[in-house]
Amino acid sequence: YQQTRGTLAMFAQWVSWAFVEQHQKGINESLLTLGRAPLNDSGFLSVVLGQLGEPRLGAAISSDVAGDGSHARALDADTKGPLRDIHRRVGTAILFESSGGQSDKVSHLPELRFALGEPNLDTTSIDNAAVALEKKGYFIRKVGTDGFRFGFQPTLKKVVADRRASLDEEEDILKPMRALVRQEFEHKAVLPLLPLPKDGDEVADVPRLTVVVLDPQMAWDERGEVRETLVAWTRRRGSSDRSYPAALIWCVRKAGKDLRDRVMHWQAWKKVKQEIDDGVLLGEFEPADRAKVGTELSEASGAAADEVWASYRFVLIADPAEPSGLKLIDLGAGHSSGGQSLTGRIVVALRSEGRLNESVGAGYIERNWPPALKESGTWPLSGMRQAFLNGALTRLLDPDAVLRTKIAEFVQKGDFGLASNQRPDGTFERVWFNQPIGLDEITFDAQVFLLTKKRAQAALAKPAPAPETQEKPIDRGTRAEPDEAVTIGTAPPPAEATGPAAPAMVRIRLRGTIAPEVWNKLGVRLLPRLRAGQNLSLGLDVSCDLPRAEASTAEAELRQAIADLRLSDSLSITRD
């Protein structure tokens, strides 16, 4: 009698609540369905829990179905029309169908469709809502292929949520996130890689394309600090201008918390897996839940790796034509299962934008010959390589290898010449033209020159023959002796002899202070104009102050640069 009385009271409350909701929300139902049970009403919920004989279900119902912050309410935030509150209705039906007097305590999809189906509601929507609620909920379990069960015992997802809330910011989130980003970019990398530099000083100024992956805490913002930071790092390294700014390929992630959320989810499952392996959680969860931990961990790890591909979608490269000096390229959404590496994806994008080429032809070099060097017809290979890496010319995937191979080809075909060690009079010690040349002869320093075809032909031309000895009689006034003659042009006249005066020589000396902004232009604009003179000399006196902690590193870099220029015998470094 008491049970029947409680059931009738519960039903009366349900009818009363349905009548009010029909007028307030415009719900038009001819029957009371299980999904419309007012579990959010505390009085009704008390009666239900009393009838079920399990008060521990109250917390589970509030968490997954009927509470103000329940998972069903979050999923229903954007539903409307016939789908309004579809997840709450499905969760309520699962509760009733998997409770009470059923033998297997499982709510199957056909039962849910029958309990909630109506003319304007597609049964597929019911199935999708059940799956979505099971993925989000803490107390709904999937049973078999089409069954769901609601219980008071939490699933491992609840434990994962608790472990996620307790993750340490540095050790459990940032460190694994950085390691994952580094791992994904280093996998099958086709370009040199510099992952996660702390500042611009860690990014070396080297003559090769380098992908610089920014820290995941730096997200791209069109007008934010990241753009200004990258502009500064591209132009300068420390206190000096970069010689190869176009060699840097910056890769930065999109704004948002997607990558962080995926890493946190992955790390939470990792902690749960460790606790289960250690035997901490064995008695609290069903065997089926524990069996799925490995699969869930693997899926969470894969999702985090995929998010690295999706997040690091912005590439920035030096471009003098842009107002800020940087060109932004959007790679679009990527996926790790595409069989391509992240650096390979960047290479493909640069090629499609016309910012990267495999090789260059003789016509391209001839068209882009520096105007200041056209008259001399000589282009130092060090300056040529720099032009391919400072934004003046197209980028090459491997500048040194490509230029060596192509220059050897140009010289053999006679498109250009190659010379080394220019003398003060403008001639060269060695000249190659229309002949094979070894790749080891092609070095990118200031004393190896690419010559135009005309200049190479002139450099190989034989010098004009010396004037022949001429004899003429000397008029001695009264008589001439035919056996006496004078030689003209074979020996210089004595100092006291009269004759044409030697040309007057004027020494030109340049002195002053040169701003750092024009240092790179000296070898192109100024020094070539002094080569025609005699007794040309050029000295170097440079000093700068550095913090003691940076002095050793700077000295080592300078010594390496001097060795690369083959000036170790001419220049010395001292420290005060």
Short mmCIF file of N, CA, C and O in Angstrom, two decimals, residues 385-449:
data_model
loop_
_atom_site.label_atom_id
_atom_site.label_comp_id
_atom_site.label_asym_id
_atom_site.label_seq_id
_atom_site.Cartn_x
_atom_site.Cartn_y
_atom_site.Cartn_z
N ARG A 385 75.63 34.04 -52.10
CA ARG A 385 74.89 33.17 -51.18
C ARG A 385 74.05 33.99 -50.21
O ARG A 385 72.92 33.62 -49.89
N GLN A 386 74.60 35.09 -49.75
CA GLN A 386 73.86 35.94 -48.82
C GLN A 386 72.59 36.48 -49.47
O GLN A 386 71.55 36.61 -48.82
N ALA A 387 72.66 36.81 -50.78
CA ALA A 387 71.49 37.35 -51.48
C ALA A 387 70.35 36.34 -51.53
O ALA A 387 69.17 36.71 -51.55
N PHE A 388 70.69 35.04 -51.54
CA PHE A 388 69.65 34.01 -51.54
C PHE A 388 69.08 33.77 -50.15
O PHE A 388 68.10 33.03 -50.02
N LEU A 389 69.66 34.37 -49.13
CA LEU A 389 69.21 34.13 -47.76
C LEU A 389 68.92 35.40 -46.97
O LEU A 389 68.73 35.35 -45.76
N ASN A 390 68.91 36.55 -47.65
CA ASN A 390 68.56 37.79 -46.95
C ASN A 390 67.29 38.43 -47.50
O ASN A 390 66.94 39.53 -47.13
N GLY A 391 66.59 37.70 -48.39
CA GLY A 391 65.34 38.20 -48.93
C GLY A 391 65.47 38.86 -50.29
O GLY A 391 64.46 39.17 -50.93
N ALA A 392 66.71 39.09 -50.77
CA ALA A 392 66.87 39.73 -52.07
C ALA A 392 66.50 38.80 -53.21
O ALA A 392 65.91 39.24 -54.22
N LEU A 393 66.82 37.51 -53.09
CA LEU A 393 66.52 36.53 -54.13
C LEU A 393 65.68 35.40 -53.54
O LEU A 393 65.43 35.36 -52.33
N THR A 394 65.26 34.50 -54.39
CA THR A 394 64.42 33.39 -53.94
C THR A 394 65.16 32.51 -52.96
O THR A 394 66.39 32.45 -52.94
N ARG A 395 64.42 31.79 -52.11
CA ARG A 395 65.04 30.85 -51.18
C ARG A 395 65.32 29.54 -51.89
O ARG A 395 64.58 29.14 -52.79
N LEU A 396 66.38 28.89 -51.46
CA LEU A 396 66.75 27.57 -51.97
C LEU A 396 66.71 26.58 -50.82
O LEU A 396 67.10 26.91 -49.68
N LEU A 397 66.26 25.37 -51.10
CA LEU A 397 66.12 24.36 -50.06
C LEU A 397 67.47 24.07 -49.39
O LEU A 397 67.56 23.97 -48.18
N ASP A 398 68.52 23.95 -50.19
CA ASP A 398 69.88 23.77 -49.68
C ASP A 398 70.79 24.70 -50.47
O ASP A 398 71.34 24.32 -51.50
N PRO A 399 70.96 25.94 -50.04
CA PRO A 399 71.67 26.95 -50.85
C PRO A 399 73.08 26.52 -51.24
O PRO A 399 73.47 26.65 -52.41
N ASP A 400 73.87 26.01 -50.31
CA ASP A 400 75.25 25.65 -50.63
C ASP A 400 75.32 24.56 -51.69
O ASP A 400 76.06 24.68 -52.68
N ALA A 401 74.56 23.49 -51.51
CA ALA A 401 74.61 22.38 -52.46
C ALA A 401 74.08 22.79 -53.83
O ALA A 401 74.68 22.46 -54.86
N VAL A 402 72.98 23.52 -53.86
CA VAL A 402 72.39 23.93 -55.14
C VAL A 402 73.33 24.87 -55.88
O VAL A 402 73.59 24.70 -57.09
N LEU A 403 73.85 25.88 -55.20
CA LEU A 403 74.71 26.86 -55.88
C LEU A 403 76.01 26.22 -56.35
O LEU A 403 76.49 26.54 -57.45
N ARG A 404 76.61 25.34 -55.57
CA ARG A 404 77.83 24.67 -56.03
C ARG A 404 77.57 23.87 -57.31
O ARG A 404 78.33 23.94 -58.27
N THR A 405 76.49 23.11 -57.29
CA THR A 405 76.18 22.28 -58.46
C THR A 405 75.88 23.14 -59.69
O THR A 405 76.39 22.87 -60.79
N LYS A 406 75.08 24.18 -59.51
CA LYS A 406 74.70 25.01 -60.65
C LYS A 406 75.88 25.85 -61.17
O LYS A 406 76.03 26.03 -62.37
N ILE A 407 76.72 26.35 -60.27
CA ILE A 407 77.87 27.14 -60.73
C ILE A 407 78.82 26.28 -61.54
O ILE A 407 79.35 26.71 -62.58
N ALA A 408 79.07 25.05 -61.07
CA ALA A 408 79.92 24.14 -61.86
C ALA A 408 79.32 23.90 -63.24
O ALA A 408 80.03 23.85 -64.25
N GLU A 409 78.00 23.77 -63.29
CA GLU A 409 77.32 23.58 -64.58
C GLU A 409 77.42 24.82 -65.45
O GLU A 409 77.70 24.72 -66.67
N PHE A 410 77.23 26.00 -64.87
CA PHE A 410 77.32 27.25 -65.64
C PHE A 410 78.72 27.45 -66.21
O PHE A 410 78.88 27.87 -67.36
N VAL A 411 79.74 27.17 -65.39
CA VAL A 411 81.12 27.37 -65.84
C VAL A 411 81.46 26.41 -66.97
O VAL A 411 82.09 26.79 -67.97
N GLN A 412 81.02 25.15 -66.87
CA GLN A 412 81.32 24.18 -67.90
C GLN A 412 80.62 24.53 -69.22
O GLN A 412 81.18 24.34 -70.30
N LYS A 413 79.40 25.07 -69.14
CA LYS A 413 78.67 25.44 -70.35
C LYS A 413 79.12 26.78 -70.93
O LYS A 413 78.77 27.10 -72.06
N GLY A 414 79.84 27.57 -70.15
CA GLY A 414 80.26 28.87 -70.63
C GLY A 414 79.26 29.97 -70.37
O GLY A 414 79.38 31.07 -70.95
N ASP A 415 78.27 29.73 -69.52
CA ASP A 415 77.32 30.80 -69.18
C ASP A 415 77.96 31.84 -68.27
O ASP A 415 77.68 33.03 -68.38
N PHE A 416 78.81 31.37 -67.36
CA PHE A 416 79.54 32.25 -66.46
C PHE A 416 80.95 31.71 -66.30
O PHE A 416 81.25 30.58 -66.71
N GLY A 417 81.81 32.52 -65.69
CA GLY A 417 83.15 32.09 -65.34
C GLY A 417 83.32 32.11 -63.83
O GLY A 417 82.49 32.65 -63.10
N LEU A 418 84.40 31.54 -63.38
CA LEU A 418 84.72 31.53 -61.96
C LEU A 418 86.19 31.90 -61.80
O LEU A 418 87.05 31.45 -62.58
N ALA A 419 86.48 32.72 -60.82
CA ALA A 419 87.86 33.16 -60.60
C ALA A 419 88.11 33.21 -59.10
O ALA A 419 87.19 33.30 -58.29
N SER A 420 89.40 33.17 -58.74
CA SER A 420 89.78 33.23 -57.33
C SER A 420 91.00 34.11 -57.15
O SER A 420 91.83 34.26 -58.06
N ASN A 421 91.07 34.70 -55.94
CA ASN A 421 92.23 35.49 -55.53
C ASN A 421 92.54 36.63 -56.51
O ASN A 421 93.45 36.55 -57.34
N GLN A 422 91.77 37.68 -56.39
CA GLN A 422 91.97 38.84 -57.26
C GLN A 422 93.20 39.63 -56.82
O GLN A 422 93.40 39.91 -55.63
N ARG A 423 94.03 40.01 -57.79
CA ARG A 423 95.24 40.79 -57.52
C ARG A 423 94.91 42.27 -57.48
O ARG A 423 93.84 42.71 -57.92
N PRO A 424 95.84 43.08 -56.98
CA PRO A 424 95.59 44.54 -56.95
C PRO A 424 95.32 45.15 -58.31
O PRO A 424 94.61 46.14 -58.43
N ASP A 425 95.90 44.56 -59.38
CA ASP A 425 95.69 45.13 -60.73
C ASP A 425 94.39 44.65 -61.37
O ASP A 425 94.12 44.97 -62.53
N GLY A 426 93.58 43.87 -60.64
CA GLY A 426 92.29 43.43 -61.18
C GLY A 426 92.32 42.07 -61.80
O GLY A 426 91.26 41.53 -62.15
N THR A 427 93.48 41.46 -62.01
CA THR A 427 93.56 40.12 -62.56
C THR A 427 93.38 39.09 -61.46
O THR A 427 93.32 39.42 -60.28
N PHE A 428 93.31 37.82 -61.87
CA PHE A 428 93.06 36.74 -60.92
C PHE A 428 94.15 35.69 -61.03
O PHE A 428 94.77 35.53 -62.08
N GLU A 429 94.37 34.99 -59.94
CA GLU A 429 95.34 33.92 -59.96
C GLU A 429 94.85 32.73 -60.78
O GLU A 429 95.63 32.09 -61.49
N ARG A 430 93.55 32.44 -60.67
CA ARG A 430 93.00 31.32 -61.44
C ARG A 430 91.64 31.73 -62.01
O ARG A 430 90.87 32.41 -61.36
N VAL A 431 91.40 31.28 -63.21
CA VAL A 431 90.14 31.55 -63.88
C VAL A 431 89.66 30.26 -64.54
O VAL A 431 90.44 29.58 -65.21
N TRP A 432 88.36 29.92 -64.35
CA TRP A 432 87.75 28.76 -65.01
C TRP A 432 86.63 29.27 -65.91
O TRP A 432 85.78 30.07 -65.49
N PHE A 433 86.64 28.77 -67.15
CA PHE A 433 85.59 29.17 -68.09
C PHE A 433 85.53 28.16 -69.22
O PHE A 433 86.57 27.78 -69.79
N ASN A 434 84.32 27.69 -69.52
CA ASN A 434 84.14 26.71 -70.59
C ASN A 434 84.93 25.44 -70.33
O ASN A 434 85.52 24.86 -71.25
N GLN A 435 84.97 25.00 -69.09
CA GLN A 435 85.74 23.82 -68.73
C GLN A 435 85.16 23.23 -67.46
O GLN A 435 84.50 23.92 -66.68
N PRO A 436 85.36 21.91 -67.24
CA PRO A 436 84.88 21.31 -65.99
C PRO A 436 85.61 21.90 -64.80
O PRO A 436 86.77 22.32 -64.89
N ILE A 437 84.94 21.90 -63.66
CA ILE A 437 85.53 22.41 -62.44
C ILE A 437 85.05 21.56 -61.28
O ILE A 437 83.89 21.13 -61.23
N GLY A 438 85.95 21.26 -60.37
CA GLY A 438 85.59 20.46 -59.20
C GLY A 438 84.76 21.26 -58.21
O GLY A 438 84.97 22.47 -58.03
N LEU A 439 83.84 20.59 -57.55
CA LEU A 439 82.99 21.29 -56.58
C LEU A 439 83.78 21.82 -55.40
O LEU A 439 83.38 22.81 -54.77
N ASP A 440 84.93 21.21 -55.11
CA ASP A 440 85.73 21.69 -53.99
C ASP A 440 86.39 23.03 -54.28
O ASP A 440 86.88 23.70 -53.36
N GLU A 441 86.45 23.43 -55.55
CA GLU A 441 87.01 24.74 -55.90
C GLU A 441 86.02 25.87 -55.64
O GLU A 441 86.38 27.04 -55.62
N ILE A 442 84.76 25.51 -55.47
CA ILE A 442 83.70 26.52 -55.31
C ILE A 442 83.45 26.70 -53.82
O ILE A 442 82.77 25.90 -53.18
N THR A 443 84.01 27.74 -53.26
CA THR A 443 83.84 28.07 -51.85
C THR A 443 83.20 29.44 -51.74
O THR A 443 83.48 30.33 -52.55
N PHE A 444 82.40 29.60 -50.71
CA PHE A 444 81.63 30.85 -50.56
C PHE A 444 82.39 31.83 -49.67
O PHE A 444 82.03 32.06 -48.52
N ASP A 445 83.46 32.38 -50.23
CA ASP A 445 84.21 33.40 -49.51
C ASP A 445 84.42 34.60 -50.42
O ASP A 445 84.08 34.59 -51.60
N ALA A 446 85.02 35.64 -49.85
CA ALA A 446 85.13 36.91 -50.56
C ALA A 446 86.17 36.89 -51.67
O ALA A 446 86.23 37.83 -52.47
N GLN A 447 87.02 35.86 -51.77
CA GLN A 447 88.05 35.81 -52.80
C GLN A 447 87.74 34.80 -53.90
O GLN A 447 88.61 34.43 -54.69
N VAL A 448 86.52 34.35 -53.98
CA VAL A 448 86.06 33.53 -55.10
C VAL A 448 84.90 34.26 -55.75
O VAL A 448 83.96 34.67 -55.08
N PHE A 449 84.98 34.44 -57.08
CA PHE A 449 84.05 35.32 -57.79
C PHE A 449 83.37 34.58 -58.94
O PHE A 449 84.00 33.76 -59.62
#
